[in-house]
Backbone as a ProteinNet text record, in pm:
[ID]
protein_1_A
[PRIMARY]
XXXXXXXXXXXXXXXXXXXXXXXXXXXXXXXXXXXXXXXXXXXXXXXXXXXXXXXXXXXXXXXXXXXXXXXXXXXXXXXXXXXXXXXXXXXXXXXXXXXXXXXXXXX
[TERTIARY]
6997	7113	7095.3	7104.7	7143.2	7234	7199.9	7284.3	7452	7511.8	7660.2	7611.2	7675.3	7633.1	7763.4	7764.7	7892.7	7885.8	7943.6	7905.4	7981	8044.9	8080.5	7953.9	7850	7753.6	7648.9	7644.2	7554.2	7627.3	7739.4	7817.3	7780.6	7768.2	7761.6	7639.8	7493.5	7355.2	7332.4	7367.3	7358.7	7422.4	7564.1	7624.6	7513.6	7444.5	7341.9	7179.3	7155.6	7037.1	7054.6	7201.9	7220.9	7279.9	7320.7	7326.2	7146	7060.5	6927	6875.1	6847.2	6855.5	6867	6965.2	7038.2	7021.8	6995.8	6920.5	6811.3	6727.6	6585.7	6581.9	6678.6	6709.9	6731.8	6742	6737.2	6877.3	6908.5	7056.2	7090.4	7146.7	7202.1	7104.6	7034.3	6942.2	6811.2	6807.5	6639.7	6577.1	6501.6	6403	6366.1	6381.9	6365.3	6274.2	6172.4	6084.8	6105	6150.5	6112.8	6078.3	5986.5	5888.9	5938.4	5975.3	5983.3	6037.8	5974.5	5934.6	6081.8	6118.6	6240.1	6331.6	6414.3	6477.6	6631.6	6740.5	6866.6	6825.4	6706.2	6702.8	6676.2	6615.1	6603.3	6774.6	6793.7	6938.4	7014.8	6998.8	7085.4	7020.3	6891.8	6826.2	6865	6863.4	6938.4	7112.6	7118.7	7301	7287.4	7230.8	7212.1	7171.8	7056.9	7021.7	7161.7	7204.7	7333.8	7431.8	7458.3	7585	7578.7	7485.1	7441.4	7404	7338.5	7349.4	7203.9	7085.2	6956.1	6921.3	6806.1	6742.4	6681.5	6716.2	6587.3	6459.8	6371.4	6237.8	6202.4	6247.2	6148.7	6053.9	5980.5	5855	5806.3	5791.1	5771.1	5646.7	5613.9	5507.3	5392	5431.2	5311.7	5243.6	5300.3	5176.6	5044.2	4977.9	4832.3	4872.9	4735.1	4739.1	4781.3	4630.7	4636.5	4851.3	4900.9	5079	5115.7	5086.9	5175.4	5139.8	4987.8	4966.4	4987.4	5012.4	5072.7	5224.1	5286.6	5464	5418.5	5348.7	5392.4	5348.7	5266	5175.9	5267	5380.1	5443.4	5575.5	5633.9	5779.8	5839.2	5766.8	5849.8	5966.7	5931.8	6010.8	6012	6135	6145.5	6123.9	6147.1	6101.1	6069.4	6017.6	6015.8	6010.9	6044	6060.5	5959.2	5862.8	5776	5821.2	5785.8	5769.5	5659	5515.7	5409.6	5390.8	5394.4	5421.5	5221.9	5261	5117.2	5002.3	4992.6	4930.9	4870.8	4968.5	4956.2	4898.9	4942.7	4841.4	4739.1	4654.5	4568.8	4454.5	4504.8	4430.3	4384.9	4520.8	4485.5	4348.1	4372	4265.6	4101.2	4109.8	3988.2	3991.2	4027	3955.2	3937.9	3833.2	3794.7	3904.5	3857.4	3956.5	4000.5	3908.3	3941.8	4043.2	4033.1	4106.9	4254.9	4233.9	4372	4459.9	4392.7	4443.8	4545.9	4425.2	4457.7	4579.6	4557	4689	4635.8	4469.5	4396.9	4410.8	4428.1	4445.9	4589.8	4690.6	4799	4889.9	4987.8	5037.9	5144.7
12008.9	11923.6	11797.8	11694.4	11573.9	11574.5	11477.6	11429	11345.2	11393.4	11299.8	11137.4	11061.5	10874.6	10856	10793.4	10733.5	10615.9	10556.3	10360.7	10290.6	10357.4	10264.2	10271.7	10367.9	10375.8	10248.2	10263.1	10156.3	10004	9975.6	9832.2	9776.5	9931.4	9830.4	9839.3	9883	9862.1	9742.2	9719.5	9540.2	9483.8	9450	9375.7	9348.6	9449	9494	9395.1	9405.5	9303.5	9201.7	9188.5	9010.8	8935.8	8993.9	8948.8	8951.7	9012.6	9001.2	8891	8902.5	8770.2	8618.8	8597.1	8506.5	8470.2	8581	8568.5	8511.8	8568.5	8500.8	8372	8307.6	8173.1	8158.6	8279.3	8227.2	8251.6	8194.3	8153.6	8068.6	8063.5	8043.1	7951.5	8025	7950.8	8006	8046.8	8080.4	8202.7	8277.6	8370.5	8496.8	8596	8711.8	8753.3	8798.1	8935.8	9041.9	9163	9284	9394.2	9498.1	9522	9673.5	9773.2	9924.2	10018.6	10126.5	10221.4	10258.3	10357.5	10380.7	10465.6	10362.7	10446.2	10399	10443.2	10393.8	10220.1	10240.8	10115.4	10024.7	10014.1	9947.2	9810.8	9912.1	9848.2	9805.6	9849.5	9803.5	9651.5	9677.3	9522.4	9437.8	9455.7	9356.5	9297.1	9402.2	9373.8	9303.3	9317.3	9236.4	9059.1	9065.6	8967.1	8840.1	8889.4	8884.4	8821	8945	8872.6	8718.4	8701.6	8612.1	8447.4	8506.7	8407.2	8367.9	8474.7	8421.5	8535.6	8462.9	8539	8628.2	8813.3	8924.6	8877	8897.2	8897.6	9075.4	9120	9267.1	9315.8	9370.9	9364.8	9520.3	9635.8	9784.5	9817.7	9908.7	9942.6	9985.2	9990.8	10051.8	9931	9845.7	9704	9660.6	9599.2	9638.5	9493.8	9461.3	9362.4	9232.9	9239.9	9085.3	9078.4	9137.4	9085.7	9111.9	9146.4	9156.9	8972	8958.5	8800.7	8726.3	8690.5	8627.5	8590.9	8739.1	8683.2	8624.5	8632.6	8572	8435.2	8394.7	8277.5	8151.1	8253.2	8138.5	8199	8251.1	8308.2	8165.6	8109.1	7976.3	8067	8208.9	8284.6	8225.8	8265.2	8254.2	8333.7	8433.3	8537.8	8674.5	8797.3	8918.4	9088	9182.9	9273.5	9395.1	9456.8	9587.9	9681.1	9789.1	9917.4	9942.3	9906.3	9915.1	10043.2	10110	10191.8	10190.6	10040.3	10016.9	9992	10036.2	9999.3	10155.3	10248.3	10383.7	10445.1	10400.6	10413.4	10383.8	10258.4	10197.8	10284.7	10343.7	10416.8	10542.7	10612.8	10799.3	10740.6	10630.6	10615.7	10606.9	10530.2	10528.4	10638	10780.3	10867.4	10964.4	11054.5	11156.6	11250.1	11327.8	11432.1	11572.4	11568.2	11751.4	11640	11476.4	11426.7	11414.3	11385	11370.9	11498.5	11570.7	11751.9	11818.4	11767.9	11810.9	11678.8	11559.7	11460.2	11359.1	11399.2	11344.7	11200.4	11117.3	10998.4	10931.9	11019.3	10974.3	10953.7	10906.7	10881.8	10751.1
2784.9	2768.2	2852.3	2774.7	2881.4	2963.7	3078	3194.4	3124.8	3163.5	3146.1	3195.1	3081.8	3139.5	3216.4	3293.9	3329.7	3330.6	3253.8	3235	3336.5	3415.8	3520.9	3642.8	3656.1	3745.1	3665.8	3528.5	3443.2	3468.5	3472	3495.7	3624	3723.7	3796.7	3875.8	3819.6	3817.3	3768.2	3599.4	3547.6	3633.3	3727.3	3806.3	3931.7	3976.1	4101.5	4040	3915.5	3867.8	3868.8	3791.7	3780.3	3881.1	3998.3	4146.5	4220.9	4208.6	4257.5	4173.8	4037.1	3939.5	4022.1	4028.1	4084.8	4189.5	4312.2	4433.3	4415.9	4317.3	4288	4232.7	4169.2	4155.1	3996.5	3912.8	3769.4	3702.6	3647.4	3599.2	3456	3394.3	3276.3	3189.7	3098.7	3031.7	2987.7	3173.4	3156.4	3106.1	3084.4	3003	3091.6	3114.4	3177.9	3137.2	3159.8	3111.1	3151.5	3068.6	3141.5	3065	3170.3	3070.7	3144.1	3069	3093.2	2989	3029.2	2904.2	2901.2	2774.4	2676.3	2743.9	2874.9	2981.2	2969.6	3081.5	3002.8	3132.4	3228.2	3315.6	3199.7	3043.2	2994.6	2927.9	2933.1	2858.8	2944.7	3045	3214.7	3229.6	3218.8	3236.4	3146.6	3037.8	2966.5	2952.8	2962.4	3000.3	3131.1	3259.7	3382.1	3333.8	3214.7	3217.7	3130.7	3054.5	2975.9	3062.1	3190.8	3264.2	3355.9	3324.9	3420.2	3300.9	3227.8	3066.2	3041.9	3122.7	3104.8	2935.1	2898	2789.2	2815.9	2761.6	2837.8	2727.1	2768.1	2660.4	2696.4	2597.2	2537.5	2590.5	2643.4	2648.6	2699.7	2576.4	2610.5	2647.8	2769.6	2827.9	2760.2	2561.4	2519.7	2470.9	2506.3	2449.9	2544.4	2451.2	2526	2645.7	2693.9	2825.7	2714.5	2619.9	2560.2	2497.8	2480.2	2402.6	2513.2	2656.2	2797.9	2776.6	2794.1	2827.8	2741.2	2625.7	2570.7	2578	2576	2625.3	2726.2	2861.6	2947.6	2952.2	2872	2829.2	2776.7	2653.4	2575.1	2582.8	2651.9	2661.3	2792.8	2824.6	2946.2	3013.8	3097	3118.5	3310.9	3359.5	3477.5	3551.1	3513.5	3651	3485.1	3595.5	3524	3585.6	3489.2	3583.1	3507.8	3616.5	3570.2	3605.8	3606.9	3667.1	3693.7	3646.6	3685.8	3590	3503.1	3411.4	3371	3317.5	3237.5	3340.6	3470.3	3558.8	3555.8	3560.8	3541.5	3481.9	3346.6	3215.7	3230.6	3270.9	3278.1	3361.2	3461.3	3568.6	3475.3	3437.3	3428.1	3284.9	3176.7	3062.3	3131.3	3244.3	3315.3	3393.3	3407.7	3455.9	3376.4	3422.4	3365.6	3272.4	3114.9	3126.1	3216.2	3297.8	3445.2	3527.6	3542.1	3661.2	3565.2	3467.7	3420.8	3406.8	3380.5	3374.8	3497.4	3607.6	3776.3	3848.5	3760.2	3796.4	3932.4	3924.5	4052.7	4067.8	4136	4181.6	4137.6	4130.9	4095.1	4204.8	4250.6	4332.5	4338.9
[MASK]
+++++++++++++++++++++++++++++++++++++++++++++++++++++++++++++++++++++++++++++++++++++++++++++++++++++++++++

């Protein structure tokens, strides 16, 4: 069974982004990137980017490097947000299958 949502804990996570947002200097206009796999942080980020009036740009962890570098190439985005997800990925594909099994160099 899923977890109960409580959208007032989600209101006020987007309220908690689009105040850091803003700290970081980007504000009504500009282009967000953010890039994380199919979580409810996904939709929080965008509603954050929303309250504030910047554009989210999309961008899901299963895309390869070359469409990471391109959004970031031609998206004229201001700031952006990872999880490092695809950094993850990137590692367990370059190791062995016994290291991926055993979860070796993960951390």
């Amino acid at each position: 069974m899923d977890a109960p949502v409580h959208l007032c804990r989600h209101a006020d996570r987007a309220n908690r982004l689009a105040n850091y947002l803003t700290g970081k200097g980007a504000r009504k206009g500009d282009r967000v990137l953010i890039r994380l796999p199919r979580v409810p942080e996904w939709q929080i980020a965008m509603v954050g980017c929303n309250k504030i009036g910047a554009t989210p740009i999309a961008c899901v962890t299963m895309l390869t490097k070359r469409d990471v570098s391109y959004r970031l190439e031609h998206s004229r985005r201001r700031g952006g947000g990872d999880d490092g997800a695809r950094d993850r990925q990137d590692h367990r594909r370059r190791q062995g299958p016994a290291q991926r099994r055993r979860g070796a160099g993960m951390g």
